[in-house]
Amino acid sequence: MAARPRALYVSPPVRVDARSLEMLEWPQLVERLQALVRTPGGRRRCEPDAAHAFFASDDDGMREALARTSEARALRDAGATPVDEIPDVAPSLHRAEVGGALVARELQDVAAAIEGVVHAQNVLAAQAAIAPRLAGLSASLGEHRDLAQAVRSSIDAEGEVRSSASSILAEARTETRRLAGELQRRLDASLRDPAISPHLSDHFVTVRNDRYVLPVRADARGHVPGIVHDASASGTTLFVEPQPVVDLNNRLREAELRIERETTRILRELSERAGREAPGLRVSLEVFEEIDLACARGALSQQQRGVEPEVRDEGVVRLPQLRHPLLAPEAAVPNDLLLGEGFRVLVLSGPNAGGKTVAMKSLALAVLAARAGMHVAADTSARIDGFDALLADVGDAQSLRDNLSTFSAHLANLASIVEGAGPRTLVVLDEIGDGTDPGEGAALAQAVLEALADAGARVVATTHYNLLKEMAAVDARFENGSFEFDPVTLAPTYRLRLGSPGVSSATAVAARMGLRRDVLERAQALLERDDRRLERMLSELAESRLALERERQQARLLRVETESERDEMRRKLLKLQERRDRIYGEMRHDLEASFRSAHEEVARVIRELQRGGGARAAARAREDLLALEEKTRQDEQHAEVREPRLEPVDWTRASPGDPVALQRGGTAELLALPDRRGRVAVRAGSARLLVPVDQVGLAAASPTAPARSSAKREAERVRVDAVATQDTATTHCDLRGQRVDEALDGLTAALDRAALTGAHRLLVIHGLGTGALRKAVRESLARSPYARRFGPARAEDGGDGVTEVVLSE
């Protein structure tokens, strides 16, 4: 069998030969892309002899192509389709350009191609926010709409030149229809003529040599004068043009010739116009094909669930959850592959048919795809730096013509790879050193890999040699990657683990393939001690790793379930807290309304006392105020019974496991005493919470409320037992050092007390400070029913640090 030629598949600076691309399955990937291309020129670019259209010449071109693919993917995700199927007009344009005439159908194809270009311009202009690069590319498309409009206005959908294209054509067609109708009428009359009808072989009018004729029996030729234009195959029928219609047929033929000449003239004019625009239209179609290829790459990315990789110039390949691009995403086993970050050579080992070669090919295809502007079948954060060459030794390279064995052919290929490798070279080697004595093959493989690492190349090599697996322990430029197999089922898992060597497991694979037990046992006994020890150690390591992986998966599932339950408890607790806060808010609103009503009622009673006076009025007022006090006390007790109270916890006697009550409602179990930040760990249901210490207490044994605020105690001391009517009394209220809410409660109580004692003036001492308390006091006084007017006190009474309130004029 003759060896395949090693011609370069693409021109420099990207170096990769055709055989390597075929063994890496690159043509199959290109075929998938070709199936998504909509333009004939785009499909031609997918042919092997035009592969230069795929690979960018430098890293910037690579980034630009990838960005265009991302924009096309975004357009596709948004439902926008800028490229429609168009006919192949390259041959027609070439013929028109050199002066040839195009037929109507070819001109229609040219118009359809132009309309496809216009459609792309319109769609991309409307989607410029999503695809700015493609929109900018479409802006460079030429303007050819006039040619398309001229073709459409001259040729109809059936490919006929329209009568409206020329007045001469319209007149000739009208004349033709009139003459044809007249001919039909005359010949129909001849069919019914008693002098002619008996001599006809059939009663119909037909056409021979573009002339209307009658079928006449050959033996009656002399009875129908005219011109014979044809005869039947048997010779029994002659097709005769009757003499009376010869002139009419001649005039019809002349009209038809005028139609043909005018049609030819119109088509030639359109062809000449197409020829003049051919160079510009050809350039526009090339740009359109670039857009088409980008859209095809975007469609392929959507099918593969691909991502745009980051591109730098450091020789790094990082492909998280990489899948083989020819496998369906749901069928492929994804793996994390890394190369160039801290090491240059990745040695893949593991069982036969365990996934080593597939992973190596997947990485190589990802590098080629990125260079061609295609997305890679991996997860986000993928990175593929620029490589100028991909050198591969994959598959059987035996050549009978060159008298090369398999091993010799591999060595010849390895020699050229070592010579051609450099810092921007990716090398993939399948089963390096295989095919000869294991000791010599392993030593040779190690030497080749070291030489490639010295040259700065990035290398992925698959092997079963233990010597190569041990390189990562002695050379920092090497790293191991192992493919595992299930020690129970003896089946491969196709899972890659970076950082550890894999077990070849030849005997396990043989057992799975059905080899007899006695043969397997003999093979085990023949293994060298060191190899058997290493294999056993690696096998045990793989088994332990799988067990740990199962436990980790179970722990992850438990954690997810626990977090889900905790989130559900938090949601329920939040709903309870919101409901509780709403109820308390409504209770506070009702209670405040009751207090406001009580204050207004007190003010009313006092005003009546001031107007009426007398012991009887005072007695009635006393009864009213006592009734009001009792109603207010009942309202407070009702609110306090509904609001649970927390008793403080003696933390010196508390211990984990004690039940505690939460401020927001419900009970919990104490898990830990307060920490340095004043937080307590408790468990509510299955959720573990950290709660501020002031929100935790012992559940109250009874709904007895704690001591009331100083302002309320002060208000309760207000009694009407000694109602005075002194006109000159002045009362003082000192609010200094109090919080705003506490001070306002004290102010309200002081106003009540001053009004009951009949004082005309109240001095509210709040001090200067920041002015916040003074402002709050005066805003409260503005709403008070007691205050007639108020303002800063006199200088001798404290000035602006005191507010003077006049209760009555």
Short mmCIF file of C-alpha atoms in Angstrom, two decimals, residues 10 58 81 120 132 138 171 190 198 206 237 279 298 301 314 373 435 466 477 488 505 536 554 560 582 751 784 794:
data_model
loop_
_atom_site.label_atom_id
_atom_site.label_comp_id
_atom_site.label_asym_id
_atom_site.label_seq_id
_atom_site.Cartn_x
_atom_site.Cartn_y
_atom_site.Cartn_z
CA VAL A 10 -2.52 24.47 5.20
CA ASP A 58 -1.86 34.91 13.73
CA THR A 81 -30.76 34.53 10.74
CA ALA A 120 -27.68 40.08 5.54
CA PRO A 132 -21.06 44.77 16.11
CA SER A 138 -21.66 43.68 6.38
CA GLU A 171 -46.19 45.13 -29.46
CA SER A 190 -60.97 24.37 -42.78
CA PRO A 198 -63.06 14.21 -45.98
CA THR A 206 -50.99 21.13 -35.15
CA THR A 237 -50.26 11.38 -43.15
CA PRO A 279 -15.76 42.30 -9.83
CA GLY A 298 -22.12 29.89 15.63
CA SER A 301 -21.21 26.09 18.76
CA GLU A 314 2.03 31.77 26.81
CA GLY A 373 -12.41 30.45 14.83
CA GLY A 435 6.26 -1.45 18.84
CA ASN A 466 5.95 2.89 33.92
CA ARG A 477 8.21 19.86 33.34
CA VAL A 488 -15.42 -4.19 40.55
CA SER A 505 -4.74 -3.12 33.71
CA ARG A 536 -0.73 -3.40 42.60
CA GLN A 554 -22.60 11.26 49.01
CA VAL A 560 -27.20 19.95 49.39
CA ARG A 582 -47.30 42.92 61.24
CA LEU A 751 -48.20 68.39 79.78
CA SER A 784 -50.20 68.94 71.22
CA ARG A 794 -36.10 84.07 78.27
#
